[in-house]
Amino acid sequence: MPNSLWSVPVTTALHAEGVKVVGLDTSATPGFRGDKKAGELLLEQRRAELSRLQEKLYANGRSGDPRNILLVLQGMDTAGKGGIVRHVIGSVDPQGVDHAAFGVPSAEERKHHYLWRIRRQLPRGGQLGVFDRSHYEDVLVVRVHDLVPPDVWAKRYDEINRFERELAEAGTIVIKVAMFVSLDEQRKRLAERLDRPDKHWKFNPADIDERAFWPAYQDAYQAMLDRTTTEHAPWYVIPADRKWFARLAVTELLIDALNSLQLDWPTAQFDVAEQRRRLDES
Ligand code: ADP
């Protein structure tokens, strides 16, 4: 357990197995005993730990280690995916981050299989890959808006499981994070985007239209969790009304993944004493 403020490991507290999306308490802080103040304080410390571990991953990648991490972020608009990128991923060395955001497919992307654009953005060895939206849009928005026939999207769950198994076998730790806010909390966040000129750039009128599809999205998210929570690529469900909790939770998930790699600093490919002597003589 990373800290006594967690009553159970975060991977247990947030694991998607058995989670019901409808009725989920999006303001809960599963497994965490502290309040906001304690959470924010802990987050500061854990960001430093994350940064230290990520540097090791990067260093090993530079020495040819093919292993890497892929963090997949999914959530409705305003769920806080951007905040995770800024406040969690933002605490590590950007050289070691492979960030990709997936919006409406371009004309070029539409000519290919839906995993084509995903494969092109997979992290390299030693990198921390971050997907802001992902191949899961192809069983979420696509399902909700009938963008392809049901028999087409229905096949994708198994296909995605096979794809992620391939990734795991090639040395990628896949961490999938589904962030959930309540319909009310989304209203507040959209209102803030309208109220504050410095947030207008984040507002998209279509986000309001999407609110009418909330129940359909809940079904699609439930199916996604039920069908693609696997041993090699589990989903974690993050109640995200409290931003500090979501950020702390994702930080802990990343730390857990990095710890599981049991990384050491790569050994020098040169004679340290000899290089020291040369330096002294130079
Ligand atoms: P954001 O809203 O996250 O800031 P964008 O506006 O660039 O980012 O794009 C997100 C939009 O793209 C979302 O509405 C999402 O549902 C849509 N999208 C992503 N992937 C697909 C896909 N495969 N097919 C259709 N729409 C998609």
XYZ file of C-alpha atoms in Angstrom, residues 6-241:
236
model
C -5.318 4.276 1.253
C -7.277 1.521 2.971
C -6.773 -0.849 0.014
C -4.452 -0.712 -2.995
C -5.763 1.619 -5.656
C -5.791 -1.206 -8.227
C -8.304 -3.033 -6.020
C -10.330 0.012 -4.992
C -10.912 1.152 -8.575
C -10.984 -2.115 -10.540
C -13.931 -2.148 -12.938
C -15.085 -5.689 -12.305
C -18.693 -5.687 -11.133
C -19.047 -1.892 -11.357
C -22.448 -0.593 -12.422
C -22.287 2.693 -14.303
C -25.919 3.609 -13.601
C -26.108 4.682 -9.983
C -22.335 5.032 -9.616
C -21.447 7.561 -6.914
C -19.313 9.924 -8.954
C -18.354 11.988 -5.900
C -16.980 8.979 -3.983
C -13.292 8.496 -3.188
C -13.037 4.682 -3.116
C -10.246 3.320 -0.954
C -9.079 6.767 0.151
C -9.537 7.794 3.743
C -8.342 11.393 3.550
C -10.138 14.610 2.682
C -9.340 17.088 -0.091
C -6.528 18.734 1.843
C -4.856 15.415 2.616
C -5.398 14.269 -0.949
C -3.791 17.358 -2.450
C -0.829 17.111 -0.112
C -0.328 13.462 -0.932
C -0.655 14.208 -4.648
C 2.306 16.591 -4.443
C 4.480 13.859 -2.920
C 3.294 11.173 -5.282
C 3.876 13.346 -8.344
C 7.520 13.526 -7.315
C 7.643 9.735 -6.976
C 5.974 9.320 -10.365
C 8.529 11.610 -11.935
C 11.429 9.648 -10.393
C 10.068 6.297 -11.611
C 9.266 7.629 -15.073
C 12.840 8.849 -15.443
C 13.986 5.284 -14.792
C 11.608 3.958 -17.436
C 12.911 6.517 -19.903
C 16.538 5.725 -19.028
C 15.910 2.026 -19.615
C 14.191 2.776 -22.906
C 17.251 4.721 -24.011
C 19.253 1.585 -23.253
C 17.027 -0.540 -25.486
C 14.394 -1.816 -23.051
C 11.218 -2.255 -25.155
C 8.834 -2.044 -22.213
C 6.533 0.922 -21.863
C 3.239 2.084 -20.411
C 0.058 3.096 -22.171
C -2.496 5.107 -20.225
C -5.874 5.160 -21.960
C -8.207 7.958 -20.837
C -11.910 7.787 -21.552
C -14.736 9.886 -20.167
C -17.586 12.137 -21.193
C -16.852 15.797 -21.978
C -15.700 17.693 -18.879
C -14.824 14.432 -17.049
C -11.298 15.776 -16.575
C -9.140 13.957 -19.115
C -7.336 17.189 -19.911
C -6.717 17.798 -16.216
C -5.041 14.400 -15.921
C -2.778 15.215 -18.826
C -1.875 18.624 -17.384
C -1.587 17.818 -13.689
C -0.439 14.191 -13.636
C 1.426 13.634 -16.878
C 2.623 17.241 -16.614
C 4.740 16.280 -13.628
C 7.050 14.017 -15.630
C 9.787 14.773 -18.151
C 8.024 15.551 -21.460
C 10.789 13.761 -23.382
C 9.439 10.505 -22.005
C 5.812 11.124 -22.883
C 4.078 10.035 -26.099
C 0.777 11.906 -26.037
C -1.991 11.359 -28.571
C -5.539 12.742 -28.696
C -8.166 11.121 -30.867
C -10.989 13.264 -32.212
C -13.399 12.737 -35.089
C -11.450 10.659 -37.643
C -10.009 12.612 -40.578
C -10.823 11.726 -44.177
C -7.511 9.879 -44.368
C -8.195 7.962 -41.144
C -11.663 6.982 -42.318
C -10.146 5.123 -45.244
C -8.509 2.692 -42.833
C -9.489 0.181 -40.167
C -10.310 1.961 -36.874
C -7.163 0.594 -35.196
C -4.915 2.021 -37.913
C -4.606 5.477 -36.367
C -4.193 3.901 -32.932
C -1.294 1.659 -33.979
C 0.508 4.654 -35.444
C 0.549 6.382 -32.064
C 1.630 3.514 -29.815
C 4.394 4.429 -27.365
C 7.969 3.387 -28.051
C 10.189 1.558 -25.580
C 10.685 3.526 -22.366
C 7.858 5.936 -23.111
C 4.782 6.751 -21.107
C 2.052 6.763 -23.734
C -1.124 8.697 -23.077
C -4.261 8.344 -25.179
C -6.772 11.163 -24.655
C -9.713 9.184 -26.071
C -8.816 6.076 -27.992
C -10.027 3.068 -29.968
C -12.820 2.897 -27.391
C -14.563 5.789 -29.172
C -15.278 3.149 -31.802
C -17.552 1.323 -29.344
C -18.809 4.478 -27.558
C -19.727 7.465 -29.757
C -19.940 5.132 -32.741
C -22.397 2.865 -30.931
C -24.472 5.679 -29.448
C -24.861 7.493 -32.774
C -25.180 4.448 -35.042
C -22.143 5.498 -37.042
C -21.710 1.896 -38.166
C -24.252 -0.975 -38.033
C -24.533 -2.894 -34.711
C -23.019 -6.078 -36.126
C -19.899 -4.068 -36.988
C -19.317 -2.419 -33.604
C -20.364 -5.599 -31.759
C -17.325 -7.439 -33.152
C -14.961 -4.767 -31.928
C -14.903 -5.742 -28.259
C -13.195 -9.074 -28.951
C -10.978 -7.468 -31.541
C -9.871 -4.813 -29.054
C -9.139 -7.501 -26.460
C -6.927 -9.316 -28.969
C -5.205 -6.084 -29.919
C -4.464 -5.192 -26.301
C -3.233 -8.717 -25.600
C -0.716 -8.249 -28.414
C 0.422 -5.012 -26.794
C 0.793 -6.641 -23.386
C 2.786 -9.503 -24.882
C 5.113 -7.024 -26.562
C 5.876 -5.379 -23.208
C 3.278 -2.640 -22.831
C 1.477 -2.196 -19.548
C -1.979 -1.036 -20.568
C -3.836 0.993 -17.933
C -7.341 2.004 -18.895
C -9.041 4.725 -16.945
C -12.753 5.510 -17.301
C -13.627 8.807 -15.644
C -17.199 9.431 -14.577
C -18.854 12.701 -13.581
C -22.560 13.092 -12.842
C -24.898 14.836 -15.266
C -25.180 17.639 -12.701
C -21.445 18.027 -12.312
C -21.141 18.170 -16.097
C -23.707 20.966 -16.156
C -21.638 22.921 -13.615
C -18.449 22.437 -15.585
C -20.076 23.431 -18.883
C -21.583 26.499 -17.160
C -18.118 27.457 -15.948
C -16.845 27.207 -19.499
C -19.562 29.642 -20.556
C -19.091 31.992 -17.603
C -15.349 32.383 -17.955
C -13.869 33.933 -21.089
C -10.617 32.079 -20.407
C -12.580 28.825 -20.741
C -14.629 29.628 -23.840
C -12.068 27.883 -25.992
C -12.972 24.623 -24.268
C -16.687 24.970 -24.951
C -18.289 23.149 -27.825
C -22.045 23.680 -28.405
C -22.287 20.013 -29.449
C -21.412 19.026 -25.885
C -24.892 20.184 -24.837
C -26.526 18.019 -27.513
C -24.603 15.022 -26.238
C -26.216 15.399 -22.801
C -29.488 14.096 -24.285
C -27.685 10.832 -25.038
C -26.483 10.297 -21.454
C -28.397 7.006 -20.874
C -27.175 5.605 -24.188
C -23.607 6.533 -23.216
C -24.082 4.859 -19.840
C -25.091 1.650 -21.647
C -22.144 1.913 -23.991
C -19.717 2.519 -21.115
C -21.184 -0.420 -19.213
C -20.733 -2.737 -22.196
C -17.190 -1.469 -22.649
C -16.304 -2.192 -19.010
C -18.026 -5.585 -19.032
C -16.478 -6.774 -22.277
C -12.992 -5.306 -22.222
C -11.882 -5.527 -18.598
C -9.252 -8.208 -18.999
C -6.348 -9.472 -16.978
C -3.847 -8.062 -19.471
C -5.604 -4.674 -19.811
C -7.988 -3.876 -16.960
C -10.288 -0.897 -16.727
C -10.234 1.266 -13.642
C -13.306 3.307 -12.836
C -12.584 6.752 -11.449
C -15.368 8.763 -9.832
C -14.325 12.169 -11.117
C -16.556 14.822 -9.548
